[in-house]
Amino acid sequence: MIFLIMIGANIFGYFMTMSRVPNHVVEGVMAMNLNRWVIVIGITIVYFLISMVMDEIPLLLITLPLTFPLITSVGFDPIWFGVLSIMMVAMGLVFPPVGMIAFVVSATAKVDLVTVYRGTSIMIIAIFIATVLVMIFPELALWLPRTMRG
């Protein structure tokens, strides 16, 4: 199943490249003259909402061909955006109404879903605070990669 999703995402990415859709999206958003933080906040909200109902790998494989050129064109670091998008996807995977990880924990531990959601509420708050901190202080996400590069 994962292999089929990756094949479909690869075909989708090829189609996006050949049809120049990411370039048109970048041009359209740049023509709106939006602040770059409005763009990032919009993308993170969309990632969070979609990740509540979609698994993380297909979500990233399908959306990154559109969002990555947009983020880099407004001047954000690609590594920072990668960390930010993974944080949003992680929060969406445990957040109600779907929260796929919550269902797995509920079935595995044989605990009702309300108890699982109650237990994950602290994690959701922590991920939200960490996401806000990474947005305010990008060095939190970029320190280790920059240190490794030398």
PDB file of C-alpha atoms in Angstrom:
ATOM      1  CA  MET A   1       0.000   0.000   0.000  1.00  0.00           C
ATOM      2  CA  ILE A   2       2.776   2.434   0.933  1.00  0.00           C
ATOM      3  CA  PHE A   3       4.542   1.599  -2.318  1.00  0.00           C
ATOM      4  CA  LEU A   4       1.416   2.472  -4.320  1.00  0.00           C
ATOM      5  CA  ILE A   5       1.099   5.764  -2.468  1.00  0.00           C
ATOM      6  CA  MET A   6       4.725   6.573  -3.218  1.00  0.00           C
ATOM      7  CA  ILE A   7       4.249   5.718  -6.898  1.00  0.00           C
ATOM      8  CA  GLY A   8       1.153   7.916  -7.041  1.00  0.00           C
ATOM      9  CA  ALA A   9       2.937  10.762  -5.276  1.00  0.00           C
ATOM     10  CA  ASN A  10       5.884  10.425  -7.651  1.00  0.00           C
ATOM     11  CA  ILE A  11       3.569  10.625 -10.659  1.00  0.00           C
ATOM     12  CA  PHE A  12       1.784  13.566  -9.040  1.00  0.00           C
ATOM     13  CA  GLY A  13       5.116  15.317  -8.416  1.00  0.00           C
ATOM     14  CA  TYR A  14       6.163  14.729 -12.028  1.00  0.00           C
ATOM     15  CA  PHE A  15       2.833  16.116 -13.235  1.00  0.00           C
ATOM     16  CA  MET A  16       3.240  19.160 -10.996  1.00  0.00           C
ATOM     17  CA  THR A  17       6.725  19.782 -12.351  1.00  0.00           C
ATOM     18  CA  MET A  18       5.713  19.412 -15.986  1.00  0.00           C
ATOM     19  CA  SER A  19       2.578  21.533 -15.659  1.00  0.00           C
ATOM     20  CA  ARG A  20       4.480  24.195 -13.672  1.00  0.00           C
ATOM     21  CA  VAL A  21       1.705  24.345 -11.064  1.00  0.00           C
ATOM     22  CA  PRO A  22       4.135  25.168  -8.203  1.00  0.00           C
ATOM     23  CA  ASN A  23       5.490  28.107 -10.208  1.00  0.00           C
ATOM     24  CA  HIS A  24       1.970  29.372 -10.835  1.00  0.00           C
ATOM     25  CA  VAL A  25       1.096  28.980  -7.146  1.00  0.00           C
ATOM     26  CA  VAL A  26       4.210  30.933  -6.139  1.00  0.00           C
ATOM     27  CA  GLU A  27       3.433  33.668  -8.673  1.00  0.00           C
ATOM     28  CA  GLY A  28      -0.192  33.855  -7.533  1.00  0.00           C
ATOM     29  CA  VAL A  29       0.648  34.077  -3.845  1.00  0.00           C
ATOM     30  CA  MET A  30       3.418  36.603  -4.480  1.00  0.00           C
ATOM     31  CA  ALA A  31       0.953  38.707  -6.498  1.00  0.00           C
ATOM     32  CA  MET A  32      -1.296  38.842  -3.409  1.00  0.00           C
ATOM     33  CA  ASN A  33       1.501  40.712  -1.630  1.00  0.00           C
ATOM     34  CA  LEU A  34       0.993  38.812   1.637  1.00  0.00           C
ATOM     35  CA  ASN A  35       3.361  38.966   4.563  1.00  0.00           C
ATOM     36  CA  ARG A  36       5.589  35.885   4.606  1.00  0.00           C
ATOM     37  CA  TRP A  37       4.391  34.975   8.106  1.00  0.00           C
ATOM     38  CA  VAL A  38       0.789  34.924   6.907  1.00  0.00           C
ATOM     39  CA  ILE A  39       1.837  32.393   4.269  1.00  0.00           C
ATOM     40  CA  VAL A  40       3.633  30.188   6.816  1.00  0.00           C
ATOM     41  CA  ILE A  41       0.790  30.318   9.321  1.00  0.00           C
ATOM     42  CA  GLY A  42      -1.688  29.471   6.556  1.00  0.00           C
ATOM     43  CA  ILE A  43       0.383  26.501   5.419  1.00  0.00           C
ATOM     44  CA  THR A  44       0.828  25.210   8.983  1.00  0.00           C
ATOM     45  CA  ILE A  45      -2.907  25.436   9.635  1.00  0.00           C
ATOM     46  CA  VAL A  46      -3.643  23.555   6.402  1.00  0.00           C
ATOM     47  CA  TYR A  47      -1.045  20.901   7.299  1.00  0.00           C
ATOM     48  CA  PHE A  48      -2.554  20.517  10.744  1.00  0.00           C
ATOM     49  CA  LEU A  49      -6.116  20.167   9.404  1.00  0.00           C
ATOM     50  CA  ILE A  50      -5.194  17.702   6.674  1.00  0.00           C
ATOM     51  CA  SER A  51      -3.017  15.635   9.018  1.00  0.00           C
ATOM     52  CA  MET A  52      -6.034  14.962  11.226  1.00  0.00           C
ATOM     53  CA  VAL A  53      -7.573  12.841   8.456  1.00  0.00           C
ATOM     54  CA  MET A  54      -4.592  11.763   6.346  1.00  0.00           C
ATOM     55  CA  ASP A  55      -1.451   9.769   7.115  1.00  0.00           C
ATOM     56  CA  GLU A  56       1.811  11.708   7.295  1.00  0.00           C
ATOM     57  CA  ILE A  57       3.754  10.201   4.386  1.00  0.00           C
ATOM     58  CA  PRO A  58       1.065  10.692   1.707  1.00  0.00           C
ATOM     59  CA  LEU A  59       0.338  14.154   3.097  1.00  0.00           C
ATOM     60  CA  LEU A  60       3.938  15.264   2.776  1.00  0.00           C
ATOM     61  CA  LEU A  61       4.475  13.569  -0.579  1.00  0.00           C
ATOM     62  CA  ILE A  62       1.411  15.256  -2.049  1.00  0.00           C
ATOM     63  CA  THR A  63       1.736  18.734  -0.532  1.00  0.00           C
ATOM     64  CA  LEU A  64       5.484  19.390  -0.534  1.00  0.00           C
ATOM     65  CA  PRO A  65       5.717  19.930  -4.311  1.00  0.00           C
ATOM     66  CA  LEU A  66       3.357  22.888  -3.792  1.00  0.00           C
ATOM     67  CA  THR A  67       4.451  24.281  -0.442  1.00  0.00           C
ATOM     68  CA  PHE A  68       8.221  23.902  -0.659  1.00  0.00           C
ATOM     69  CA  PRO A  69       8.781  26.300  -3.601  1.00  0.00           C
ATOM     70  CA  LEU A  70       6.451  28.801  -1.966  1.00  0.00           C
ATOM     71  CA  ILE A  71       8.284  28.695   1.372  1.00  0.00           C
ATOM     72  CA  THR A  72      11.722  28.995  -0.201  1.00  0.00           C
ATOM     73  CA  SER A  73      10.601  31.846  -2.465  1.00  0.00           C
ATOM     74  CA  VAL A  74       9.541  33.977   0.512  1.00  0.00           C
ATOM     75  CA  GLY A  75      12.929  33.432   2.154  1.00  0.00           C
ATOM     76  CA  PHE A  76      12.436  30.751   4.796  1.00  0.00           C
ATOM     77  CA  ASP A  77      14.993  28.047   5.472  1.00  0.00           C
ATOM     78  CA  PRO A  78      13.955  24.676   3.973  1.00  0.00           C
ATOM     79  CA  ILE A  79      15.190  22.729   7.011  1.00  0.00           C
ATOM     80  CA  TRP A  80      13.191  24.973   9.328  1.00  0.00           C
ATOM     81  CA  PHE A  81      10.075  24.408   7.234  1.00  0.00           C
ATOM     82  CA  GLY A  82      10.682  20.657   7.270  1.00  0.00           C
ATOM     83  CA  VAL A  83      10.831  20.634  11.058  1.00  0.00           C
ATOM     84  CA  LEU A  84       7.749  22.841  11.285  1.00  0.00           C
ATOM     85  CA  SER A  85       5.711  20.683   8.902  1.00  0.00           C
ATOM     86  CA  ILE A  86       6.663  17.488  10.751  1.00  0.00           C
ATOM     87  CA  MET A  87       5.578  19.091  14.027  1.00  0.00           C
ATOM     88  CA  MET A  88       2.186  20.001  12.540  1.00  0.00           C
ATOM     89  CA  VAL A  89       1.727  16.512  11.131  1.00  0.00           C
ATOM     90  CA  ALA A  90       2.664  14.995  14.510  1.00  0.00           C
ATOM     91  CA  MET A  91       0.087  17.127  16.279  1.00  0.00           C
ATOM     92  CA  GLY A  92      -2.594  16.255  13.741  1.00  0.00           C
ATOM     93  CA  LEU A  93      -1.951  12.534  14.160  1.00  0.00           C
ATOM     94  CA  VAL A  94      -3.032  12.630  17.816  1.00  0.00           C
ATOM     95  CA  PHE A  95      -5.621  15.413  17.632  1.00  0.00           C
ATOM     96  CA  PRO A  96      -9.369  14.634  17.577  1.00  0.00           C
ATOM     97  CA  PRO A  97     -11.646  13.948  15.652  1.00  0.00           C
ATOM     98  CA  VAL A  98      -9.643  11.333  13.778  1.00  0.00           C
ATOM     99  CA  GLY A  99      -6.170  11.232  15.343  1.00  0.00           C
ATOM    100  CA  MET A 100      -4.958   7.964  13.850  1.00  0.00           C
ATOM    101  CA  ILE A 101      -2.371   7.365  16.565  1.00  0.00           C
ATOM    102  CA  ALA A 102      -5.047   7.781  19.235  1.00  0.00           C
ATOM    103  CA  PHE A 103      -7.067   5.001  17.590  1.00  0.00           C
ATOM    104  CA  VAL A 104      -4.023   2.718  17.482  1.00  0.00           C
ATOM    105  CA  VAL A 105      -3.272   3.351  21.166  1.00  0.00           C
ATOM    106  CA  SER A 106      -6.920   2.813  22.079  1.00  0.00           C
ATOM    107  CA  ALA A 107      -7.097  -0.511  20.252  1.00  0.00           C
ATOM    108  CA  THR A 108      -3.712  -1.734  21.452  1.00  0.00           C
ATOM    109  CA  ALA A 109      -4.165  -0.825  25.113  1.00  0.00           C
ATOM    110  CA  LYS A 110      -7.891  -1.695  25.089  1.00  0.00           C
ATOM    111  CA  VAL A 111      -8.742   1.706  26.547  1.00  0.00           C
ATOM    112  CA  ASP A 112     -11.659   3.846  25.449  1.00  0.00           C
ATOM    113  CA  LEU A 113     -10.878   6.700  23.064  1.00  0.00           C
ATOM    114  CA  VAL A 114     -11.918   9.462  25.487  1.00  0.00           C
ATOM    115  CA  THR A 115      -9.250   8.323  27.950  1.00  0.00           C
ATOM    116  CA  VAL A 116      -6.635   8.320  25.201  1.00  0.00           C
ATOM    117  CA  TYR A 117      -7.614  11.825  24.060  1.00  0.00           C
ATOM    118  CA  ARG A 118      -7.507  13.038  27.656  1.00  0.00           C
ATOM    119  CA  GLY A 119      -3.994  11.639  27.981  1.00  0.00           C
ATOM    120  CA  THR A 120      -2.797  13.148  24.717  1.00  0.00           C
ATOM    121  CA  SER A 121      -4.103  16.617  25.544  1.00  0.00           C
ATOM    122  CA  ILE A 122      -0.878  17.456  27.386  1.00  0.00           C
ATOM    123  CA  MET A 123       1.160  16.269  24.410  1.00  0.00           C
ATOM    124  CA  ILE A 124      -0.930  18.357  22.024  1.00  0.00           C
ATOM    125  CA  ILE A 125      -0.386  21.457  24.163  1.00  0.00           C
ATOM    126  CA  ALA A 126       3.360  20.740  24.342  1.00  0.00           C
ATOM    127  CA  ILE A 127       3.651  20.286  20.566  1.00  0.00           C
ATOM    128  CA  PHE A 128       1.667  23.491  20.005  1.00  0.00           C
ATOM    129  CA  ILE A 129       3.950  25.463  22.345  1.00  0.00           C
ATOM    130  CA  ALA A 130       7.044  23.927  20.723  1.00  0.00           C
ATOM    131  CA  THR A 131       5.699  24.828  17.273  1.00  0.00           C
ATOM    132  CA  VAL A 132       5.127  28.436  18.294  1.00  0.00           C
ATOM    133  CA  LEU A 133       8.628  28.572  19.787  1.00  0.00           C
ATOM    134  CA  VAL A 134      10.165  27.148  16.598  1.00  0.00           C
ATOM    135  CA  MET A 135       8.277  29.761  14.577  1.00  0.00           C
ATOM    136  CA  ILE A 136       9.446  32.603  16.834  1.00  0.00           C
ATOM    137  CA  PHE A 137      12.994  31.290  17.284  1.00  0.00           C
ATOM    138  CA  PRO A 138      14.015  29.394  14.105  1.00  0.00           C
ATOM    139  CA  GLU A 139      17.423  28.658  15.621  1.00  0.00           C
ATOM    140  CA  LEU A 140      15.759  26.016  17.812  1.00  0.00           C
ATOM    141  CA  ALA A 141      15.261  23.933  14.675  1.00  0.00           C
ATOM    142  CA  LEU A 142      18.398  25.040  12.834  1.00  0.00           C
ATOM    143  CA  TRP A 143      21.067  24.822  15.528  1.00  0.00           C
ATOM    144  CA  LEU A 144      21.838  21.118  15.155  1.00  0.00           C
ATOM    145  CA  PRO A 145      21.957  21.051  11.317  1.00  0.00           C
ATOM    146  CA  ARG A 146      24.182  24.148  11.265  1.00  0.00           C
ATOM    147  CA  THR A 147      26.454  22.638  13.915  1.00  0.00           C
ATOM    148  CA  MET A 148      26.756  19.416  11.923  1.00  0.00           C
ATOM    149  CA  ARG A 149      27.663  21.301   8.731  1.00  0.00           C
ATOM    150  CA  GLY A 150      30.478  23.035  10.551  1.00  0.00           C
TER     151      GLY A 150
END
